[in-house]
XYZ file of C-alpha atoms in Angstrom:
483
model
C -158.325 2.930 -7.153
C -160.250 0.777 -4.671
C -159.645 -2.265 -6.868
C -155.940 -1.491 -7.139
C -155.595 -1.306 -3.348
C -157.964 -4.181 -2.547
C -155.287 -6.175 -0.721
C -154.808 -3.308 1.733
C -158.477 -2.881 2.588
C -158.736 -5.845 4.947
C -156.823 -6.981 7.994
C -153.464 -8.595 7.340
C -151.396 -10.048 10.150
C -148.059 -8.281 10.683
C -146.651 -11.738 11.381
C -147.172 -12.403 7.677
C -146.353 -9.014 6.227
C -143.470 -7.940 8.471
C -141.978 -10.565 10.717
C -142.170 -14.338 10.191
C -140.318 -16.335 7.540
C -142.019 -17.576 4.378
C -141.234 -21.145 5.395
C -143.007 -20.877 8.750
C -145.899 -18.996 7.166
C -146.354 -21.790 4.650
C -146.761 -24.366 7.409
C -149.821 -22.494 8.674
C -151.207 -21.659 5.231
C -154.496 -22.943 3.814
C -152.644 -24.597 0.963
C -150.476 -26.645 3.293
C -153.338 -27.440 5.651
C -155.802 -28.695 3.071
C -153.269 -30.497 0.909
C -152.211 -32.305 4.096
C -155.859 -33.293 4.630
C -155.805 -34.873 1.183
C -152.539 -36.656 1.896
C -154.063 -38.091 5.068
C -157.105 -39.353 3.173
C -154.707 -41.065 0.765
C -152.692 -42.613 3.616
C -155.911 -43.867 5.190
C -157.057 -45.404 1.909
C -153.692 -47.085 1.363
C -153.687 -48.563 4.860
C -157.309 -49.724 4.569
C -156.510 -51.335 1.212
C -153.559 -53.291 2.607
C -155.834 -54.600 5.357
C -158.394 -55.944 2.907
C -160.975 -53.237 2.233
C -162.265 -52.898 -1.322
C -160.105 -49.993 -2.448
C -158.301 -49.980 -5.787
C -154.951 -48.635 -6.909
C -156.818 -46.556 -9.516
C -158.766 -44.769 -6.779
C -155.580 -44.002 -4.875
C -153.790 -42.764 -8.017
C -156.731 -40.509 -8.815
C -156.503 -38.906 -5.359
C -152.739 -38.517 -5.630
C -153.166 -36.490 -8.822
C -155.192 -33.865 -6.994
C -153.286 -33.335 -3.741
C -152.277 -29.743 -4.489
C -154.899 -28.409 -6.935
C -157.490 -27.326 -4.370
C -160.494 -25.293 -5.528
C -160.713 -22.926 -2.594
C -163.690 -21.016 -3.989
C -165.682 -24.205 -4.383
C -164.703 -25.289 -0.857
C -165.802 -21.932 0.568
C -169.144 -22.206 -1.228
C -169.664 -25.722 0.145
C -168.770 -24.638 3.670
C -171.246 -21.755 3.433
C -173.945 -24.361 2.788
C -172.848 -27.123 5.163
C -171.246 -25.005 7.934
C -168.639 -27.785 8.126
C -165.116 -27.272 6.796
C -164.127 -30.938 6.600
C -167.260 -32.038 4.743
C -166.874 -29.098 2.383
C -163.411 -30.319 1.410
C -164.563 -33.936 1.223
C -167.207 -32.856 -1.323
C -164.785 -30.789 -3.392
C -162.156 -33.539 -3.373
C -164.800 -36.100 -4.335
C -165.873 -33.971 -7.308
C -162.260 -33.932 -8.503
C -161.899 -37.678 -7.857
C -165.237 -39.283 -8.887
C -163.743 -42.774 -8.963
C -162.387 -42.409 -5.415
C -165.408 -40.520 -4.054
C -166.945 -43.549 -2.260
C -163.825 -44.231 -0.196
C -162.621 -40.726 0.690
C -162.701 -40.238 4.481
C -163.888 -43.830 4.904
C -164.577 -44.574 8.585
C -162.978 -41.337 9.709
C -164.199 -38.389 11.731
C -163.293 -34.752 11.117
C -160.497 -34.883 13.690
C -158.760 -37.557 11.650
C -157.698 -34.861 9.226
C -157.955 -31.864 11.541
C -155.979 -33.084 14.532
C -153.499 -35.223 12.632
C -152.743 -32.271 10.350
C -152.167 -30.059 13.380
C -149.746 -32.607 14.819
C -147.853 -32.795 11.523
C -147.649 -29.003 11.424
C -146.475 -28.801 15.045
C -143.754 -31.347 14.288
C -142.596 -29.478 11.184
C -142.744 -26.134 12.975
C -140.533 -27.437 15.790
C -138.175 -28.860 13.180
C -137.890 -25.393 11.628
C -137.568 -23.498 14.903
C -134.986 -25.580 16.746
C -132.099 -25.183 14.233
C -132.621 -21.402 14.322
C -132.525 -21.402 18.117
C -129.333 -23.468 18.109
C -127.871 -21.096 15.501
C -128.384 -18.233 17.950
C -126.791 -20.259 20.736
C -123.798 -20.975 18.502
C -123.331 -17.322 17.556
C -123.626 -16.153 21.156
C -121.156 -18.816 22.286
C -118.592 -17.433 19.848
C -119.251 -13.944 21.193
C -118.938 -15.167 24.790
C -115.607 -16.809 24.044
C -114.299 -13.703 22.281
C -115.109 -11.469 25.251
C -114.749 -14.013 28.038
C -112.096 -11.963 29.879
C -113.222 -8.402 29.109
C -114.172 -6.913 32.510
C -117.441 -5.046 32.798
C -119.616 -3.771 35.609
C -121.961 -6.372 37.018
C -125.286 -5.170 38.348
C -127.669 -6.281 41.064
C -130.859 -4.278 41.636
C -129.663 -2.375 38.535
C -126.962 -0.916 40.778
C -123.240 -1.484 40.159
C -122.049 -4.551 42.048
C -118.918 -6.673 41.565
C -117.295 -6.883 38.165
C -118.093 -9.667 35.729
C -117.040 -10.053 32.088
C -118.896 -9.362 28.872
C -118.583 -13.030 27.897
C -119.785 -14.280 31.278
C -122.907 -12.136 31.061
C -123.567 -13.522 27.579
C -123.243 -17.054 28.959
C -126.214 -16.337 31.227
C -128.339 -15.633 28.156
C -127.065 -18.792 26.484
C -127.862 -20.922 29.517
C -131.515 -19.862 29.382
C -131.630 -20.538 25.644
C -130.205 -24.014 26.226
C -133.050 -24.705 28.634
C -135.495 -23.588 25.946
C -133.820 -25.842 23.392
C -134.143 -28.789 25.749
C -137.823 -28.060 26.436
C -138.716 -27.669 22.753
C -136.691 -30.724 21.739
C -138.498 -32.719 24.424
C -141.826 -31.543 23.012
C -140.648 -32.580 19.550
C -139.422 -36.004 20.670
C -142.556 -36.700 22.727
C -144.974 -35.666 19.989
C -147.208 -38.484 18.776
C -149.868 -38.991 16.119
C -153.590 -39.082 16.830
C -153.983 -41.832 14.261
C -157.396 -43.368 13.523
C -159.566 -43.217 16.610
C -163.105 -42.406 15.467
C -165.728 -40.043 16.802
C -165.115 -40.340 20.547
C -161.799 -42.154 20.389
C -163.216 -45.690 20.653
C -162.479 -46.728 17.025
C -166.025 -48.076 16.779
C -166.482 -47.044 13.122
C -163.276 -48.782 12.095
C -164.230 -51.878 14.049
C -167.406 -51.993 11.960
C -165.438 -51.548 8.736
C -163.300 -54.531 9.613
C -166.195 -56.712 10.797
C -165.162 -56.667 14.425
C -161.500 -57.559 13.805
C -159.814 -55.614 16.615
C -156.309 -56.615 15.529
C -156.834 -55.106 12.087
C -158.091 -51.845 13.584
C -154.977 -51.626 15.727
C -152.816 -52.429 12.721
C -154.614 -49.712 10.751
C -153.748 -47.206 13.495
C -150.108 -48.287 13.438
C -149.859 -48.266 9.635
C -151.339 -44.795 9.140
C -149.123 -43.470 11.935
C -146.014 -44.915 10.301
C -146.974 -43.674 6.830
C -147.440 -40.181 8.265
C -143.862 -40.182 9.571
C -144.545 -40.765 13.269
C -143.176 -43.603 15.363
C -145.951 -43.605 17.961
C -149.589 -42.638 18.359
C -151.529 -41.582 21.433
C -152.929 -44.790 22.897
C -156.124 -43.095 24.040
C -157.880 -39.970 22.790
C -161.297 -38.425 22.991
C -162.569 -36.990 19.761
C -159.338 -34.976 19.738
C -155.846 -35.581 20.976
C -155.477 -34.072 24.431
C -155.076 -30.307 24.341
C -152.432 -30.863 26.990
C -150.117 -31.449 24.025
C -150.788 -27.929 22.757
C -150.296 -26.549 26.258
C -146.885 -28.206 26.646
C -145.668 -26.821 23.331
C -147.101 -23.324 23.749
C -145.736 -23.228 27.308
C -142.272 -24.050 25.980
C -142.638 -21.290 23.386
C -143.861 -18.859 26.051
C -140.819 -19.753 28.147
C -138.618 -19.061 25.122
C -140.392 -15.702 24.865
C -139.448 -14.903 28.461
C -135.812 -15.754 27.713
C -135.782 -13.570 24.609
C -137.385 -10.687 26.485
C -134.839 -10.875 29.299
C -131.871 -11.003 26.939
C -133.108 -8.225 24.680
C -133.997 -6.048 27.676
C -130.393 -6.473 28.810
C -129.196 -5.446 25.356
C -131.399 -2.356 25.476
C -130.007 -1.394 28.885
C -126.448 -1.870 27.668
C -127.174 0.147 24.537
C -128.399 2.965 26.772
C -125.033 2.836 28.548
C -123.290 2.785 25.124
C -121.361 -0.330 26.138
C -122.858 -2.682 23.573
C -125.040 -2.236 20.481
C -127.010 -4.408 18.120
C -126.274 -4.100 14.376
C -127.152 -0.744 12.838
C -127.368 -0.424 9.057
C -125.785 2.493 7.185
C -129.114 3.778 5.911
C -131.076 2.987 9.085
C -132.872 5.910 10.747
C -133.152 5.860 14.519
C -135.585 8.735 14.903
C -137.588 11.005 12.618
C -136.760 13.966 14.867
C -133.331 13.082 16.268
C -130.922 12.050 13.480
C -128.156 11.068 15.910
C -130.134 8.270 17.573
C -129.241 4.580 17.247
C -132.288 2.933 18.743
C -132.107 -0.804 19.545
C -135.137 -1.501 17.338
C -134.317 -5.177 16.768
C -134.204 -5.869 20.497
C -137.351 -3.827 20.960
C -139.091 -5.888 18.276
C -138.033 -9.085 19.996
C -139.396 -7.838 23.313
C -142.711 -6.875 21.712
C -143.157 -10.255 20.029
C -141.915 -12.124 23.097
C -144.578 -10.522 25.279
C -147.211 -11.801 22.845
C -145.688 -15.293 23.036
C -145.824 -15.195 26.823
C -149.529 -14.280 26.874
C -150.479 -17.179 24.574
C -149.648 -19.698 27.290
C -152.822 -18.685 29.121
C -154.870 -19.361 25.981
C -153.551 -22.894 25.674
C -154.064 -23.568 29.383
C -157.631 -22.316 29.335
C -158.447 -24.280 26.193
C -157.330 -27.503 27.859
C -159.227 -26.619 31.021
C -162.599 -26.214 29.282
C -162.564 -29.334 27.101
C -165.650 -31.026 28.522
C -165.701 -34.834 28.490
C -164.556 -36.063 25.040
C -164.301 -32.532 23.539
C -166.120 -29.285 22.854
C -165.736 -27.103 19.776
C -164.803 -23.954 21.668
C -161.196 -24.970 21.212
C -161.315 -24.534 17.436
C -161.305 -20.789 16.857
C -158.867 -20.229 19.716
C -156.379 -22.827 18.447
C -156.468 -21.332 14.941
C -155.045 -18.184 16.520
C -152.907 -19.513 19.351
C -150.908 -22.271 17.643
C -150.102 -20.290 14.526
C -149.264 -17.062 16.340
C -147.112 -18.839 18.925
C -144.910 -20.336 16.222
C -144.952 -17.373 13.862
C -144.010 -15.044 16.737
C -141.272 -17.418 17.873
C -139.974 -17.692 14.316
C -139.883 -13.901 13.990
C -138.011 -13.640 17.302
C -135.481 -16.251 16.214
C -134.861 -14.538 12.864
C -134.360 -11.178 14.554
C -132.257 -12.543 17.405
C -130.050 -14.432 14.950
C -129.452 -11.157 13.133
C -128.621 -9.448 16.426
C -126.276 -12.190 17.612
C -124.258 -12.026 14.396
C -123.518 -8.335 14.679
C -123.192 -7.325 18.325
C -120.786 -4.405 18.736
C -118.807 -3.940 21.953
C -117.249 -0.629 23.024
C -114.382 -1.540 25.409
C -113.342 2.075 26.039
C -116.829 3.015 27.224
C -116.904 -0.068 29.423
C -113.485 0.878 30.819
C -114.644 4.407 31.561
C -117.758 3.159 33.335
C -115.677 0.755 35.402
C -113.370 3.591 36.378
C -116.300 5.455 37.912
C -117.216 2.567 40.209
C -114.093 0.457 40.739
C -112.540 2.723 43.376
C -115.510 2.005 45.654
C -115.407 -1.725 44.839
C -111.679 -1.883 45.569
C -111.924 -0.551 49.119
C -111.916 -4.012 50.711
C -108.752 -4.877 48.782
C -107.161 -1.620 49.907
C -108.002 -2.399 53.530
C -106.562 -5.910 53.247
C -103.353 -4.566 51.668
C -102.969 -2.055 54.504
C -103.485 -4.761 57.120
C -100.784 -6.870 55.459
C -98.515 -3.795 55.597
C -99.051 -3.544 59.368
C -102.049 -1.228 59.543
C -105.033 -1.475 61.898
C -108.148 -2.689 60.082
C -110.601 -0.505 62.010
C -108.535 2.632 61.539
C -108.134 1.890 57.830
C -111.848 1.166 57.466
C -112.733 4.544 58.972
C -110.231 6.339 56.731
C -111.691 4.657 53.639
C -115.247 5.362 54.791
C -114.591 9.079 55.120
C -112.730 9.329 51.811
C -115.437 7.304 50.027
C -118.186 9.611 51.203
C -116.178 12.636 50.104
C -115.630 11.084 46.657
C -119.290 10.092 46.456
C -120.318 13.666 47.108
C -118.137 14.845 44.227
C -119.907 12.380 41.917
C -123.498 12.851 43.082
C -123.609 16.478 44.142
C -121.168 18.049 41.696
C -121.307 15.653 38.730
C -117.547 15.113 38.802
C -115.520 11.949 38.247
C -114.848 9.537 41.061
C -111.620 10.813 42.706
C -111.359 8.287 45.544
C -108.040 6.929 44.259
C -106.584 10.444 44.110
C -107.712 11.030 47.704
C -106.064 7.771 48.816
C -102.833 8.743 47.050
C -102.885 12.158 48.764
C -103.362 10.717 52.265
C -100.007 9.905 53.940
C -101.682 7.079 55.883
C -101.754 4.950 52.715
C -98.080 5.512 51.800
C -97.141 1.855 52.538
C -99.326 0.551 49.697
C -99.159 3.273 47.050
C -96.896 1.104 44.917
C -99.583 -1.621 44.904
C -102.523 0.553 43.877
C -102.081 -0.242 40.187
C -102.489 -3.968 40.717
C -105.195 -3.471 43.351
C -107.217 -1.473 40.810
C -106.663 -3.827 37.841
C -110.243 -4.735 36.766
C -109.190 -8.264 35.750
C -108.368 -9.070 39.364
C -112.049 -8.520 40.250
C -113.651 -10.958 37.791
C -112.837 -14.175 39.635
C -113.195 -17.301 37.469
C -115.525 -15.635 34.968
C -113.307 -16.313 31.944
C -112.685 -19.920 32.973
C -116.392 -20.443 33.567
C -117.171 -19.313 30.026
C -114.663 -21.737 28.517
C -115.931 -24.628 30.620
C -119.566 -23.793 29.886
C -119.100 -23.549 26.134
C -117.022 -26.726 25.895
C -119.133 -28.839 28.223
C -122.674 -27.627 27.642
C -122.943 -25.585 24.460
C -120.784 -27.460 21.972
C -122.492 -30.853 22.506
C -125.893 -29.333 21.713
C -124.588 -27.558 18.612
C -122.988 -30.831 17.478
C -126.304 -32.619 17.991
C -127.825 -30.594 15.142
C -124.856 -30.860 12.798
C -125.328 -29.099 9.471
C -128.965 -28.316 10.265
C -127.897 -25.376 12.444
C -129.026 -22.087 10.916
C -126.079 -19.710 11.071
C -127.024 -17.108 8.480
C -129.951 -14.804 9.015
C -132.036 -13.636 6.112
C -132.344 -9.902 5.617
C -134.882 -8.649 8.105
C -138.179 -7.309 6.900
C -139.147 -3.800 7.864
């Protein structure tokens, strides 16, 4: 039995088993990491060959045959002996490629494969994440447009304030997501390659390889960078590329986490008021004890993962802060956790939020009922102004409204009854001159200002250009969520 359940007897990350996509998981897998190391060794050999080093096409072809077939057990055994992961994989690769063995990793330091692989992974991870984020923005924009003029209670201090619209509120979420898209796209566009820099970033080993020819060393850096798919490399590095790069990216992801948490907290509050709900499957169970419940579990999942994303920013900041001189190794174990979990958590949030944004359910009648409980109080200024226009004294009218409002408030708070302020106004002869106007005065749409127009302008001017920027790369269909 123990053998049958062996896979369940050790720790497994829920990011792998429950939340993140297979595609994002693959980017941070051992297979992808170490096959990328081998690809980098091949790119280095090709570039060194073109610049005159004694490297043959046969050696390169031999390496290319063994990019994917990694003997992980042999590599683990080597690392147990050497206590060095890069040298362990150099040895294993060399055993598979005896002809190429003398030129594998030629002139390079461990960070040639380690850091450059991380940069390639960060680039690919951003390329996966951004189209999902823009897919969410696109879905929410459609929702905002659909409900741009549906009045709803606006809240400040979590207390009813002036009315807004369902679409306008959604546009606030979208605006934050657009800022996240911009920040992540900037990280993606600014990302560079470490290239070939040597042990402390001086390129001394490569200068020796090329007999002091500085121009060839620079050309080597440029060639490997281009072959790896980057346009630029960092002009100066220590042993590693600056961990400021990691901090910028993780900070952008942490900021995205804050956006997701705010939006999904709003959804949870609205679900509590029964005004809006996330998708709920036919067979979904909200509670083991209360069969009637429709818990906002997707939004709750997003909030949970988003909080983890937010905390990772401190890890990246502290790692940068303690990199003494040209580097220390206390970044390694932390980065193995921080970079992967930041992206896997973000990916899981995007998948879940995309699912939510495609199936939001609005309950207009509930919204209307909730407005009816508060609008009489909000309309008092309009009532006063109408009375003044009809020849009334503002101060007298204000006092009348004040008294009636307190009486109606007592009915609501002390007796649990509906707000009857309008009925009290109708029953007071003082307000007879404006009774025919009460219907229009109490029309919720007259309290939403330019909300609907703002949504249209926002979507056309700010959202659509970003969606168009991604073209057919935008992810608009969410995969079925894991448990």
